[in-house]
XYZ file of C-alpha atoms in Angstrom:
679
model
C 0.000 0.000 0.000
C 1.394 3.474 -0.820
C 2.763 5.286 2.207
C 0.278 7.780 3.652
C 1.392 11.311 4.454
C -0.274 13.467 7.082
C -3.882 14.336 6.123
C -4.386 17.491 4.131
C -6.672 19.365 6.526
C -6.617 22.423 4.250
C -8.140 20.510 1.327
C -11.504 21.802 0.066
C -14.539 20.437 1.921
C -15.755 18.811 -1.304
C -12.652 16.634 -1.173
C -13.225 15.784 2.490
C -16.872 14.653 2.638
C -18.216 14.245 6.161
C -21.353 13.226 7.976
C -22.492 13.737 11.557
C -24.866 11.661 13.657
C -28.444 12.917 14.091
C -27.577 14.864 17.267
C -24.131 15.843 15.944
C -22.408 13.737 18.610
C -20.264 11.599 16.319
C -18.702 12.642 13.022
C -17.008 10.753 10.189
C -14.835 12.427 7.585
C -13.234 10.832 4.507
C -10.294 12.144 2.501
C -7.749 10.971 -0.045
C -4.146 11.250 1.050
C -1.517 10.330 -1.519
C -4.107 8.240 -3.344
C -5.044 6.343 -0.168
C -8.618 6.651 1.145
C -8.580 7.662 4.819
C -11.405 8.026 7.318
C -11.507 9.639 10.736
C -14.027 9.541 13.581
C -14.605 12.253 16.169
C -16.952 12.478 19.149
C -18.088 15.929 20.240
C -15.228 17.349 18.198
C -12.555 15.215 19.856
C -10.784 12.541 17.783
C -11.587 8.888 18.492
C -9.992 7.368 15.368
C -7.235 9.372 13.704
C -7.047 9.286 9.876
C -6.858 5.577 9.000
C -6.539 3.787 5.655
C -9.079 1.664 3.807
C -8.632 -0.941 1.085
C -7.753 -4.540 0.213
C -5.017 -6.725 -1.147
C -6.279 -9.355 -3.608
C -5.025 -12.829 -4.477
C -5.916 -13.097 -8.132
C -6.365 -9.508 -9.303
C -4.616 -6.156 -8.861
C -4.864 -4.870 -5.299
C -7.618 -2.454 -4.284
C -5.307 -0.093 -2.414
C -5.142 2.958 -4.687
C -4.382 5.400 -5.962
C -8.064 6.334 -5.581
C -10.123 9.436 -6.120
C -13.548 10.177 -4.700
C -15.889 10.163 -7.704
C -19.314 10.141 -6.029
C -20.695 11.202 -2.671
C -24.221 10.424 -1.535
C -25.741 11.317 1.818
C -29.043 10.279 3.324
C -30.870 10.013 6.628
C -32.979 7.258 8.102
C -35.240 7.113 11.134
C -37.700 4.399 12.082
C -38.619 2.211 15.024
C -38.850 -1.535 14.601
C -40.062 -4.330 16.850
C -37.907 -7.301 17.823
C -39.535 -10.713 17.614
C -37.916 -11.230 21.015
C -35.110 -9.520 22.826
C -33.788 -7.364 25.615
C -35.757 -4.380 24.257
C -38.976 -4.695 22.298
C -38.960 -1.487 20.232
C -35.667 -0.189 18.828
C -35.124 3.140 17.107
C -32.864 2.974 14.045
C -31.756 6.575 13.474
C -28.646 7.410 11.496
C -27.127 9.628 8.827
C -25.347 7.882 5.976
C -22.368 8.799 3.833
C -21.764 6.656 0.754
C -18.438 7.187 -1.006
C -17.490 5.799 -4.411
C -13.754 5.404 -4.807
C -12.355 5.011 -8.345
C -8.862 3.847 -9.160
C -6.809 6.479 -10.981
C -4.737 3.874 -12.769
C -5.726 0.813 -14.796
C -7.925 -1.138 -14.408
C -9.916 1.823 -13.012
C -12.242 -0.145 -10.732
C -14.731 1.197 -8.207
C -14.850 0.447 -4.483
C -17.760 1.770 -2.413
C -17.567 2.526 1.309
C -20.741 3.304 3.268
C -20.704 4.905 6.716
C -23.731 4.959 8.992
C -23.282 7.383 11.860
C -25.416 7.042 14.968
C -25.417 8.980 18.213
C -24.072 5.817 19.874
C -21.422 4.933 17.325
C -20.394 4.262 13.738
C -20.655 1.374 11.320
C -19.014 1.159 7.899
C -18.735 -1.491 5.241
C -17.335 -2.091 1.792
C -19.293 -2.822 -1.371
C -17.723 -4.487 -4.400
C -19.666 -3.477 -7.536
C -19.713 -6.061 -10.291
C -17.308 -4.869 -12.963
C -14.911 -6.316 -15.464
C -12.334 -8.493 -13.770
C -14.245 -8.456 -10.482
C -16.988 -10.999 -11.133
C -15.387 -13.106 -8.435
C -12.114 -12.665 -6.612
C -10.193 -13.534 -3.469
C -9.138 -11.195 -0.699
C -5.600 -11.714 0.563
C -5.793 -9.023 3.243
C -8.049 -6.238 4.450
C -6.158 -2.984 4.967
C -8.674 -1.289 7.252
C -6.949 0.332 10.209
C -8.200 1.942 13.407
C -5.602 4.471 14.542
C -6.723 5.157 18.085
C -5.829 8.216 20.126
C -4.178 6.574 23.106
C -3.078 3.433 24.871
C -6.572 2.653 26.127
C -7.412 0.229 28.913
C -8.697 -2.864 27.098
C -10.656 -6.061 27.722
C -10.236 -8.855 25.159
C -9.577 -12.483 24.273
C -6.587 -13.333 22.087
C -7.370 -14.684 18.622
C -5.798 -17.663 16.819
C -5.805 -19.770 19.962
C -6.236 -23.542 20.258
C -9.461 -23.367 22.268
C -11.352 -20.885 20.089
C -13.034 -18.180 22.232
C -12.870 -20.147 25.480
C -10.436 -18.102 27.535
C -10.714 -15.524 30.286
C -10.752 -11.891 29.239
C -7.464 -10.057 29.538
C -7.456 -6.545 31.020
C -4.355 -4.647 29.884
C -3.343 -1.458 28.102
C -3.963 -1.777 24.371
C -0.213 -1.782 23.752
C 0.042 -5.197 25.462
C -2.518 -6.853 23.181
C -1.543 -8.837 20.099
C -4.326 -10.034 17.781
C -7.691 -10.180 19.504
C -11.232 -11.279 18.927
C -14.066 -8.822 18.915
C -15.909 -7.422 20.754
C -12.901 -5.507 22.021
C -13.874 -3.164 24.845
C -11.797 -0.114 25.760
C -11.831 2.804 28.161
C -9.930 6.002 27.366
C -8.223 8.239 29.916
C -11.162 10.619 29.449
C -13.659 7.869 30.359
C -14.975 7.307 26.866
C -16.009 3.666 26.439
C -15.494 1.971 23.077
C -16.588 -1.432 21.818
C -15.197 -2.570 18.464
C -16.982 -5.409 16.696
C -18.707 -6.234 13.408
C -22.309 -6.602 12.276
C -24.113 -8.747 9.700
C -21.380 -11.351 9.187
C -22.611 -13.247 6.114
C -20.478 -15.025 3.473
C -17.299 -13.411 4.762
C -14.535 -14.251 7.191
C -14.616 -13.251 10.844
C -12.661 -10.087 11.609
C -10.067 -10.091 14.369
C -8.021 -7.018 15.286
C -4.240 -7.057 14.976
C -2.228 -4.475 16.875
C 0.389 -3.053 14.488
C 1.794 -0.408 16.820
C 1.008 0.684 20.362
C -2.291 2.390 19.451
C -3.164 1.098 15.965
C -5.359 -1.873 15.158
C -5.760 -3.472 11.748
C -8.434 -5.800 10.441
C -7.124 -9.362 10.402
C -9.475 -11.777 8.639
C -9.482 -15.466 9.602
C -7.953 -17.367 6.651
C -9.046 -20.335 4.600
C -6.872 -23.427 4.734
C -5.233 -22.350 1.477
C -4.251 -19.004 3.014
C -6.599 -16.570 1.277
C -8.987 -14.678 3.546
C -12.292 -14.204 1.708
C -13.766 -15.536 -1.525
C -16.099 -12.949 -3.015
C -18.659 -14.275 -5.442
C -22.352 -13.865 -4.629
C -22.199 -11.550 -1.619
C -20.846 -8.198 -2.757
C -20.627 -6.490 0.629
C -18.446 -6.930 3.679
C -19.815 -7.066 7.216
C -20.091 -3.720 8.983
C -17.034 -2.675 10.986
C -18.471 -1.137 14.138
C -17.443 1.207 16.933
C -19.932 1.763 19.737
C -19.136 4.880 21.753
C -20.481 5.726 25.199
C -19.775 8.020 28.142
C -20.649 5.264 30.629
C -19.995 1.507 30.399
C -23.670 0.668 30.876
C -24.526 2.643 27.742
C -22.595 0.107 25.669
C -25.073 -2.518 26.875
C -28.132 -0.490 25.864
C -26.673 0.410 22.464
C -28.478 -1.462 19.677
C -26.216 -0.351 16.836
C -25.203 -3.940 16.002
C -28.829 -5.015 15.596
C -29.691 -1.888 13.619
C -26.980 -2.641 11.062
C -28.487 -6.052 10.300
C -31.243 -6.670 7.789
C -34.865 -6.905 9.013
C -36.463 -10.226 9.881
C -36.697 -12.616 6.908
C -38.904 -15.237 8.599
C -42.531 -14.472 7.768
C -44.229 -16.702 10.348
C -42.504 -16.313 13.707
C -45.292 -17.705 15.882
C -43.171 -20.778 16.712
C -40.165 -18.722 17.857
C -40.628 -18.367 21.599
C -38.154 -17.430 24.337
C -38.172 -20.047 27.066
C -36.369 -21.786 29.891
C -35.132 -25.353 29.824
C -33.500 -28.027 31.935
C -31.801 -31.208 30.897
C -29.356 -34.064 31.043
C -26.089 -32.165 30.815
C -24.654 -30.975 34.128
C -24.652 -34.456 35.629
C -22.170 -35.568 32.966
C -19.830 -32.677 33.762
C -19.992 -33.747 37.415
C -19.112 -37.335 36.394
C -22.378 -38.628 37.864
C -23.212 -40.049 34.452
C -21.689 -40.304 30.991
C -22.444 -39.403 27.411
C -21.247 -42.815 26.254
C -23.474 -45.912 26.498
C -23.053 -48.188 29.474
C -24.326 -48.538 33.004
C -23.677 -44.839 33.746
C -25.359 -43.448 30.618
C -27.268 -40.269 31.384
C -29.500 -40.310 28.307
C -31.885 -43.087 29.233
C -35.602 -42.988 28.625
C -36.271 -43.197 32.352
C -33.890 -40.394 33.255
C -35.233 -38.161 30.492
C -38.758 -38.612 31.807
C -37.541 -37.624 35.278
C -36.231 -34.329 33.917
C -39.407 -33.808 31.887
C -41.501 -34.342 35.008
C -39.487 -31.623 36.752
C -39.894 -29.279 33.776
C -43.650 -29.873 33.662
C -44.063 -29.301 37.393
C -42.167 -26.004 37.308
C -43.286 -24.549 33.997
C -40.122 -25.059 31.939
C -40.752 -25.280 28.217
C -37.954 -27.617 27.064
C -35.848 -30.525 28.317
C -32.431 -31.060 26.741
C -31.001 -34.568 26.408
C -27.343 -34.963 25.473
C -25.899 -38.360 24.570
C -29.140 -39.710 23.070
C -27.713 -40.625 19.667
C -25.320 -43.205 18.262
C -21.654 -42.275 18.230
C -20.760 -41.305 21.777
C -19.121 -44.683 22.428
C -16.623 -44.044 19.650
C -13.668 -41.638 19.689
C -16.087 -38.756 19.142
C -13.783 -36.171 20.690
C -11.169 -36.843 18.028
C -13.554 -37.300 15.125
C -17.125 -36.164 14.667
C -17.511 -38.614 11.791
C -18.894 -41.249 14.167
C -22.238 -39.617 14.959
C -25.649 -40.499 13.646
C -28.138 -37.659 14.017
C -31.216 -39.784 13.415
C -30.494 -43.030 15.306
C -30.824 -43.217 19.079
C -28.926 -45.534 21.423
C -30.732 -48.624 22.714
C -31.391 -47.167 26.166
C -33.159 -44.112 24.767
C -36.473 -44.249 22.905
C -36.514 -40.955 21.030
C -40.110 -41.159 19.858
C -41.400 -42.193 23.277
C -39.538 -39.416 25.085
C -40.627 -36.756 22.588
C -44.250 -37.861 22.931
C -43.983 -37.992 26.731
C -42.709 -34.418 26.701
C -45.569 -33.186 24.502
C -48.103 -35.002 26.677
C -46.766 -32.981 29.611
C -46.728 -29.607 27.781
C -42.944 -29.748 27.453
C -40.820 -29.998 24.316
C -37.775 -32.186 23.940
C -34.768 -29.980 23.074
C -32.657 -31.692 20.463
C -28.889 -32.009 20.535
C -26.496 -32.142 17.589
C -22.861 -32.481 18.676
C -20.790 -32.517 15.493
C -17.337 -32.591 17.130
C -16.332 -30.333 14.226
C -17.091 -33.100 11.700
C -18.849 -30.527 9.569
C -19.138 -32.297 6.223
C -20.260 -35.489 7.961
C -22.968 -33.471 9.686
C -24.044 -31.701 6.504
C -24.724 -35.088 4.899
C -27.323 -35.817 7.608
C -28.691 -32.482 8.773
C -31.674 -32.332 6.417
C -32.894 -35.698 7.687
C -32.010 -34.751 11.268
C -34.033 -31.537 11.234
C -36.933 -33.286 9.508
C -36.928 -35.940 12.220
C -37.023 -33.306 14.941
C -39.814 -31.426 13.198
C -41.848 -34.639 12.979
C -41.320 -35.223 16.706
C -42.408 -31.718 17.694
C -38.931 -30.547 18.672
C -38.726 -26.762 18.500
C -35.154 -26.094 19.670
C -31.766 -27.723 19.070
C -28.507 -27.247 20.909
C -25.654 -27.381 18.394
C -22.098 -28.375 19.326
C -18.836 -27.973 17.423
C -16.261 -29.287 19.890
C -12.941 -29.110 18.092
C -9.802 -27.040 18.355
C -7.383 -24.976 16.341
C -7.695 -25.843 12.626
C -9.369 -29.240 13.072
C -12.280 -28.757 10.665
C -11.600 -30.839 7.589
C -12.736 -30.232 4.033
C -11.391 -31.264 0.614
C -9.293 -28.533 -0.969
C -9.416 -27.429 -4.564
C -6.361 -29.507 -5.330
C -7.907 -32.605 -3.763
C -5.765 -32.367 -0.663
C -7.428 -32.157 2.746
C -7.584 -28.607 4.109
C -8.016 -27.650 7.746
C -10.196 -24.711 8.749
C -10.641 -22.465 11.763
C -14.041 -22.281 13.460
C -14.360 -18.619 12.450
C -13.335 -18.491 8.790
C -15.626 -18.016 5.803
C -16.135 -21.756 5.383
C -17.710 -22.030 8.840
C -19.574 -18.730 8.587
C -21.284 -20.116 5.499
C -21.933 -23.448 7.190
C -23.687 -21.801 10.121
C -25.754 -19.675 7.754
C -26.895 -22.812 5.936
C -27.801 -24.474 9.238
C -29.734 -21.403 10.403
C -31.813 -21.176 7.234
C -32.454 -24.934 7.144
C -33.537 -24.911 10.784
C -35.963 -22.084 10.022
C -37.526 -24.150 7.244
C -38.245 -26.830 9.863
C -39.400 -24.290 12.485
C -36.517 -24.987 14.819
C -34.724 -22.530 17.107
C -30.963 -22.789 17.533
C -28.660 -22.673 20.547
C -25.134 -22.792 19.091
C -22.052 -23.795 21.075
C -18.458 -23.569 19.794
C -19.685 -21.651 16.759
C -18.927 -18.220 15.323
C -19.508 -15.047 17.296
C -22.842 -13.251 17.192
C -22.983 -10.197 14.937
C -26.669 -9.357 15.244
C -28.011 -11.892 12.732
C -30.718 -12.746 15.262
C -32.594 -9.725 13.890
C -32.660 -11.215 10.383
C -33.062 -14.834 11.467
C -34.778 -14.728 14.877
C -34.638 -18.533 15.174
C -30.911 -17.999 15.839
C -31.651 -17.581 19.518
C -28.476 -17.822 21.531
C -24.870 -18.987 21.463
C -21.979 -19.899 23.708
C -18.725 -18.750 21.997
C -17.036 -18.087 25.367
C -16.133 -19.992 28.518
C -19.393 -21.527 29.675
C -20.573 -22.938 32.947
C -18.941 -26.350 32.435
C -15.580 -24.867 33.458
C -16.943 -24.572 36.992
C -17.014 -28.378 37.089
C -13.597 -29.185 35.691
C -11.721 -26.024 34.673
C -8.172 -25.578 35.859
C -9.064 -22.421 37.795
C -11.285 -24.476 40.091
C -14.345 -22.617 38.850
C -14.854 -19.211 37.268
C -13.510 -16.400 39.449
C -16.274 -14.066 40.685
C -15.080 -11.256 38.421
C -15.703 -13.319 35.270
C -19.466 -12.844 35.269
C -18.950 -9.174 36.131
C -16.955 -8.773 32.906
C -19.322 -10.653 30.612
C -21.990 -7.919 30.184
C -19.309 -5.516 28.910
C -17.435 -7.966 26.685
C -18.866 -11.211 25.308
C -22.493 -10.196 25.867
C -22.091 -7.040 23.765
C -22.062 -9.402 20.769
C -25.436 -10.944 21.638
C -27.225 -13.531 23.792
C -25.070 -15.975 25.733
C -26.202 -19.465 26.776
C -24.155 -19.378 29.970
C -26.428 -21.951 31.694
C -26.921 -20.198 35.051
C -29.058 -21.306 37.975
C -26.709 -23.429 40.050
C -28.015 -24.006 43.575
C -25.548 -26.693 44.699
C -22.447 -24.519 44.905
C -20.118 -27.193 46.282
C -19.729 -30.617 44.687
C -17.002 -32.167 46.808
C -18.301 -35.707 46.262
C -17.610 -35.637 42.562
C -15.323 -32.654 41.882
C -13.518 -31.703 45.090
C -11.154 -29.267 43.372
C -13.930 -27.224 41.780
C -16.965 -25.247 42.903
C -19.288 -22.358 42.008
C -17.607 -19.144 43.180
C -20.815 -17.207 43.757
C -23.412 -16.724 46.413
C -26.839 -18.188 45.818
C -28.301 -14.707 45.310
C -25.715 -13.995 42.610
C -26.642 -17.185 40.766
C -30.209 -15.907 40.662
C -29.086 -12.485 39.429
C -27.289 -14.003 36.415
C -30.691 -14.560 34.783
C -30.921 -10.786 34.469
C -27.318 -9.646 34.023
C -26.489 -12.260 31.324
C -29.096 -12.046 28.587
C -30.384 -15.079 26.701
C -33.858 -15.805 25.321
C -33.212 -19.466 26.119
C -32.043 -19.766 29.735
C -31.289 -23.075 31.411
C -31.987 -24.194 34.943
C -28.715 -26.024 34.751
C -28.536 -27.816 38.100
C -29.924 -31.245 38.968
C -33.621 -31.595 39.855
C -32.864 -32.963 43.316
C -30.706 -29.941 44.134
C -33.513 -27.501 43.364
C -35.755 -29.316 45.811
C -33.380 -28.267 48.580
C -33.488 -24.576 47.564
C -37.188 -23.817 46.946
C -36.850 -20.030 47.298
C -34.201 -19.878 44.579
C -36.221 -22.251 42.409
C -39.296 -20.047 42.737
C -37.459 -17.033 41.353
C -35.624 -18.951 38.630
C -38.837 -20.402 37.251
C -40.743 -17.103 37.269
C -38.067 -14.739 35.864
C -38.850 -14.040 32.168
C -36.526 -14.468 29.198
C -38.196 -11.883 26.946
C -38.141 -8.194 27.800
C -39.903 -4.969 26.907
C -37.082 -2.717 28.060
C -33.664 -2.788 29.731
C -31.899 -0.186 31.864
C -28.462 -0.230 33.476
C -28.404 1.416 36.903
C -24.800 0.761 38.022
C -21.849 -0.410 35.957
C -18.095 -0.837 36.295
C -16.399 -3.286 33.935
C -15.365 -6.438 35.760
C -16.418 -5.020 39.129
C -20.211 -4.772 39.333
C -23.412 -4.211 37.418
C -27.045 -3.510 38.275
C -29.664 -4.013 35.555
C -33.421 -3.595 35.480
C -35.571 -5.305 32.861
C -39.285 -4.979 32.191
C -41.230 -8.127 31.363
C -42.679 -8.003 27.859
C -45.842 -9.835 28.912
C -46.763 -8.146 32.205
C -46.279 -4.954 34.207
C -43.504 -6.547 36.276
C -39.929 -5.368 36.428
C -36.912 -7.407 37.534
C -33.642 -6.117 38.967
C -30.383 -8.042 39.102
C -27.127 -6.863 40.635
C -23.798 -8.720 40.927
C -20.286 -7.953 42.085
C -16.824 -9.467 41.817
C -14.666 -10.628 44.721
C -15.299 -7.326 46.514
C -18.457 -6.623 48.475
C -20.352 -3.463 47.432
C -23.037 -1.103 48.612
C -24.846 0.310 45.575
C -27.754 2.669 45.099
C -30.681 1.647 42.919
C -33.113 4.506 42.172
C -36.415 3.059 40.928
C -37.297 5.885 38.540
C -37.890 3.320 35.796
C -41.107 2.181 37.507
C -44.471 3.578 36.447
C -45.149 6.849 38.287
C -48.805 6.023 38.929
C -48.242 2.573 40.413
C -47.107 1.210 43.758
C -45.187 -2.039 43.636
C -44.335 -4.930 45.901
C -40.578 -5.504 45.828
C -39.931 -9.227 46.302
C -36.292 -9.154 47.415
C -33.738 -11.968 47.465
C -30.471 -10.622 48.898
C -27.195 -11.752 50.382
C -27.452 -12.251 54.123
C -25.333 -10.411 56.673
C -22.713 -13.172 56.764
C -22.851 -14.076 53.073
C -19.552 -14.558 51.236
C -18.809 -16.636 48.164
C -16.017 -18.554 49.914
C -17.472 -19.619 53.245
C -21.156 -18.621 53.389
C -22.557 -18.735 49.851
C -26.038 -19.918 50.860
C -26.739 -17.096 53.317
C -29.726 -15.401 51.683
C -32.595 -13.285 53.003
C -36.001 -12.910 51.348
C -38.294 -10.023 52.173
C -41.018 -7.786 50.744
C -41.617 -4.051 50.873
C -43.722 -1.430 49.136
C -41.906 0.846 46.683
C -42.665 3.365 43.952
C -40.688 5.251 41.348
C -39.374 7.725 43.941
C -37.784 4.969 46.045
C -34.005 4.720 46.148
C -33.007 1.241 47.284
C -29.678 0.385 48.862
C -28.204 -2.847 47.544
C -25.776 -4.629 49.845
C -23.782 -7.193 47.882
C -21.487 -9.679 49.590
C -18.115 -10.611 48.130
C -18.926 -12.673 45.033
C -22.559 -11.884 45.731
C -25.683 -10.440 44.237
C -29.292 -9.473 44.663
C -32.493 -9.884 42.683
C -35.834 -8.142 43.030
C -39.145 -8.705 41.347
C -41.353 -5.601 41.244
C -45.046 -6.394 40.756
C -47.969 -3.967 40.996
C -49.337 -3.991 44.544
C -52.901 -5.053 45.297
C -55.009 -3.456 48.025
C -54.263 -6.490 50.175
C -50.519 -5.997 49.632
C -50.766 -2.369 50.717
C -52.724 -3.257 53.848
C -50.254 -6.040 54.698
C -47.011 -4.158 54.107
C -47.706 -0.560 55.108
């Protein structure tokens, strides 16, 4: 790429087109410097991204890196409000100003490259468009040259990219200058307390973007490669995903920014009546505790009898689905090393699939399907049409997908006939997951994807794509080397992983010690914090992950976990400090109730919770579940107090959180009897 000189700030405005957000908070300006297209981003007049280059290197055609000239500039505005099929906020305003720049090469072959910026009050998204033109009918990208030249060595939270275990690592918290190549979302805080989240939106038929640090304060787009080394193969899809920067003056405002969703296409599924947020239980945690196994034998968890036991629990407590892992043929083979052993239509002898599915329906519960591919992607693709048809015939409405595999273990035949090995996040797998999502929709099946690609807001376009893992999940509490997630982990998630989208973290543990089976591990939370995770970690499919017999010993916790919704009308963040604490309030979409959840890290906190979000004309009963006086995640995790009091929107509650603790509150409109009882 030609070397870029300092930007020519004295160039005529016509050569430096710009656009501001609707309230003139954020501004983008584009200029050509030495033939190189450069963009800059400012917030309230202060730079956020210094002039940074755009462009591509190509494998099989001349590079798209200049010299360019700006040959067309189009601006427009857009403002509407749309309704989510489900979500953390029902109605979302999509309000932006757009700048569309056509760049034309000034040397042969004279091709066009289009860059579109959408500027919101809460951030910026931009993407590339590749017009069809001679020599560009299809081509391969060798490298994306997009840079983000930041203004300082910001405090950063991230997971390193190109690691053996995909996204399943703890978040680092270092100055940006100590990062290498990282996954997105990348969260940062400037010295002036501006909060930045860098990610991408609408990832379709493209490779996942990671961010490579090229000097102490500069990041560059680094696309996950194909096995052959090229990054992206452009053929049918002529646009890149949106490169996004969400900007906020407070960390909680990153959570209530819906820029990622707004940059995705509207819902493409006409009939969404079968897409329903829900809670589920299932045969899963007992295997991680070594009480049973996935593989057939005397300790098999997935038996017909055991499945019915879980279904009975779900029916009694109003859970909509029961997951069964280990039901199908293949778990007795070397499945961990090769997913080519699984059948996705044939059950093991001890499990009668049809009988269990019917038993679930007879009890107003649905069997949740399970497809563990062990990264045997082509083997799975040969069966998935039949597998989804089978589930549809059995009344299954949700499937948990698994892609256990590491590094570049995903095999496919290369163009030269040699076997190629792919990452989980390259274009090959992005396209695979898109195919699975669309096929599942044809069979009216919702998806819960583990070990997949990161969320980029596609749940707006395909709302059957309900939730994902793509991070360290709850299973690490049972056998992870840290002895269980440290308390700060869940206090980081809302500001990092969860900014990408819903996370199937599988909360709801009530047996916090499991010395009998896993003496070196435990849940490093108080019971009240476990309850609060249903609010602070968003997912439209939330699991009651513990064993049925354990819930029977904690009826107060069970009562809250079964009643807390998974679909919301609105969300507000009351207190927030990344990795330290968070307080969130969410309004039930289907009632007048509100729910509050607050959690902390290893340090106890006293936080204020003003209830101004409540309706001004209504008095409420606050049903409170809080850490007791002696509560502490290490030695008194079960110390919990329940109480009720009358509140209204002028009330300012004091939340006392123990170390590793939390608090939850349900606010329901008070009846006359409640007022007489509690006043």
